[in-house]
Amino acid sequence: MVADIGKITFDCQDAYALSLFWTKVTGYTEDPDDPNLPDHEENFIGPDGGHPGLLFVNVPDGAKRIKNRVHLDLVPDTTRDEEVERLLGIGATLVGDHRKDDGTGWVTLADPEGNEFCVERSKAERGED
């Protein structure tokens, strides 16, 4: 037996705003039958509105206090460095730069509520295309 991942859930202070940020990061969309709204306690985005996706839930004490124990590793369709610049431009913040002189490595960023995520090299940069 196995279990499928239906969604990855983020506890947060502003579920709607965070869903908009991650929509820009991933290109995921809301469920057209259940659109996200600022007053919703839960906001979902997924690939073509489907699963598995990301669920953002307002919680009473949604402020992040410690390092994430689970995080997303993003593989861009552009270069790693181009994606880092794009994400910084839409509101991400730099947490740690682990790029190496030989082109390997990754960059750790945080979303507007402080959730860390990493940007790895693209498949092309790793010679996988």
CSV table of C-alpha atoms in Angstrom, one decimal:
chain,number,residue,atom,x,y,z
A,1,MET,CA,0.0,0.0,0.0
A,2,VAL,CA,1.0,3.6,-0.6
A,3,ALA,CA,-0.4,7.0,-0.1
A,4,ASP,CA,-0.6,9.8,-2.7
A,5,ILE,CA,0.3,13.4,-1.7
A,6,GLY,CA,-2.9,15.4,-2.2
A,7,LYS,CA,-1.4,18.8,-1.2
A,8,ILE,CA,1.3,20.4,0.8
A,9,THR,CA,-0.1,22.8,3.4
A,10,PHE,CA,1.3,26.1,4.6
A,11,ASP,CA,0.1,27.5,7.9
A,12,CYS,CA,0.2,31.3,7.5
A,13,GLN,CA,-1.0,34.7,8.4
A,14,ASP,CA,-2.4,35.7,5.0
A,15,ALA,CA,-3.4,32.7,3.0
A,16,TYR,CA,-4.7,34.7,0.0
A,17,ALA,CA,-1.6,36.8,-0.3
A,18,LEU,CA,0.7,33.8,0.0
A,19,SER,CA,-1.3,31.9,-2.6
A,20,LEU,CA,-0.8,34.8,-5.0
A,21,PHE,CA,3.0,34.8,-4.4
A,22,TRP,CA,3.3,31.0,-5.0
A,23,THR,CA,1.0,31.3,-8.1
A,24,LYS,CA,3.7,33.5,-9.6
A,25,VAL,CA,6.5,31.1,-8.4
A,26,THR,CA,5.0,27.9,-9.8
A,27,GLY,CA,2.4,28.9,-12.4
A,28,TYR,CA,-0.1,26.8,-10.5
A,29,THR,CA,-3.7,28.0,-10.6
A,30,GLU,CA,-6.7,28.1,-8.3
A,31,ASP,CA,-9.5,25.6,-8.7
A,32,PRO,CA,-11.9,27.3,-11.1
A,33,ASP,CA,-14.9,25.7,-9.2
A,34,ASP,CA,-13.6,27.2,-5.9
A,35,PRO,CA,-11.7,30.4,-6.6
A,36,ASN,CA,-9.5,31.9,-4.0
A,37,LEU,CA,-10.7,35.1,-2.3
A,38,PRO,CA,-9.1,37.4,0.3
A,39,ASP,CA,-11.6,36.5,3.0
A,40,HIS,CA,-11.2,32.7,2.6
A,41,GLU,CA,-9.5,30.9,5.4
A,42,GLU,CA,-8.0,28.4,2.9
A,43,ASN,CA,-6.6,29.1,-0.6
A,44,PHE,CA,-5.5,26.3,-2.9
A,45,ILE,CA,-3.4,26.3,-6.0
A,46,GLY,CA,-2.3,23.4,-8.1
A,47,PRO,CA,-1.1,22.3,-11.5
A,48,ASP,CA,-4.1,23.3,-13.7
A,49,GLY,CA,-6.0,23.7,-10.5
A,50,GLY,CA,-5.5,20.0,-9.8
A,51,HIS,CA,-3.6,17.9,-7.3
A,52,PRO,CA,-1.0,17.6,-5.8
A,53,GLY,CA,-0.9,21.3,-5.1
A,54,LEU,CA,-0.3,23.9,-2.3
A,55,LEU,CA,-2.9,24.8,0.3
A,56,PHE,CA,-2.5,28.0,2.3
A,57,VAL,CA,-4.4,28.1,5.6
A,58,ASN,CA,-4.9,31.1,7.9
A,59,VAL,CA,-4.0,30.0,11.5
A,60,PRO,CA,-4.4,32.1,14.6
A,61,ASP,CA,-0.6,32.2,15.2
A,62,GLY,CA,0.7,31.9,11.7
A,63,ALA,CA,3.9,33.7,12.3
A,64,LYS,CA,6.9,31.6,11.4
A,65,ARG,CA,9.4,31.3,14.2
A,66,ILE,CA,11.9,28.5,13.4
A,67,LYS,CA,13.5,27.1,10.3
A,68,ASN,CA,11.2,24.9,8.2
A,69,ARG,CA,11.6,21.2,8.7
A,70,VAL,CA,10.2,20.6,5.3
A,71,HIS,CA,10.8,22.8,2.3
A,72,LEU,CA,10.4,22.9,-1.5
A,73,ASP,CA,13.3,22.5,-3.9
A,74,LEU,CA,12.5,24.3,-7.2
A,75,VAL,CA,14.0,23.3,-10.6
A,76,PRO,CA,13.4,26.2,-13.0
A,77,ASP,CA,12.9,26.0,-16.7
A,78,THR,CA,15.3,28.9,-17.1
A,79,THR,CA,18.7,29.0,-15.4
A,80,ARG,CA,19.0,28.9,-11.6
A,81,ASP,CA,20.5,32.4,-11.5
A,82,GLU,CA,17.7,33.9,-13.7
A,83,GLU,CA,15.1,32.2,-11.6
A,84,VAL,CA,16.7,33.6,-8.4
A,85,GLU,CA,16.6,37.1,-9.8
A,86,ARG,CA,12.9,36.7,-10.9
A,87,LEU,CA,11.9,35.4,-7.5
A,88,LEU,CA,13.7,38.2,-5.6
A,89,GLY,CA,11.8,40.6,-7.9
A,90,ILE,CA,8.4,39.2,-6.9
A,91,GLY,CA,9.0,39.4,-3.2
A,92,ALA,CA,11.3,36.5,-2.1
A,93,THR,CA,14.2,37.3,0.2
A,94,LEU,CA,17.7,35.8,0.1
A,95,VAL,CA,18.4,33.4,3.0
A,96,GLY,CA,21.6,31.7,1.8
A,97,ASP,CA,23.7,31.5,-1.3
A,98,HIS,CA,25.3,28.1,-1.8
A,99,ARG,CA,26.4,28.5,-5.4
A,100,LYS,CA,29.9,27.3,-6.1
A,101,ASP,CA,32.5,28.6,-8.6
A,102,ASP,CA,32.1,25.5,-10.8
A,103,GLY,CA,28.4,26.3,-11.3
A,104,THR,CA,26.9,23.8,-8.9
A,105,GLY,CA,25.0,24.6,-5.8
A,106,TRP,CA,21.7,26.2,-4.9
A,107,VAL,CA,20.2,29.3,-3.4
A,108,THR,CA,17.9,29.4,-0.4
A,109,LEU,CA,15.2,32.0,-0.5
A,110,ALA,CA,12.2,32.8,1.7
A,111,ASP,CA,8.6,33.6,0.7
A,112,PRO,CA,6.9,36.8,2.1
A,113,GLU,CA,6.0,34.9,5.3
A,114,GLY,CA,9.5,33.5,5.8
A,115,ASN,CA,9.1,30.0,4.5
A,116,GLU,CA,12.4,28.8,3.1
A,117,PHE,CA,12.7,27.1,-0.3
A,118,CYS,CA,15.6,26.3,-2.5
A,119,VAL,CA,16.3,27.1,-6.2
A,120,GLU,CA,18.5,24.4,-7.8
A,121,ARG,CA,20.1,24.3,-11.2
A,122,SER,CA,17.8,23.6,-14.2
A,123,LYS,CA,17.8,20.3,-15.9
A,124,ALA,CA,19.7,21.8,-18.8
A,125,GLU,CA,22.3,23.2,-16.5
A,126,ARG,CA,22.7,19.7,-15.0
A,127,GLY,CA,23.0,18.2,-18.5
A,128,GLU,CA,19.6,16.3,-18.2
A,129,ASP,CA,17.9,17.8,-21.2
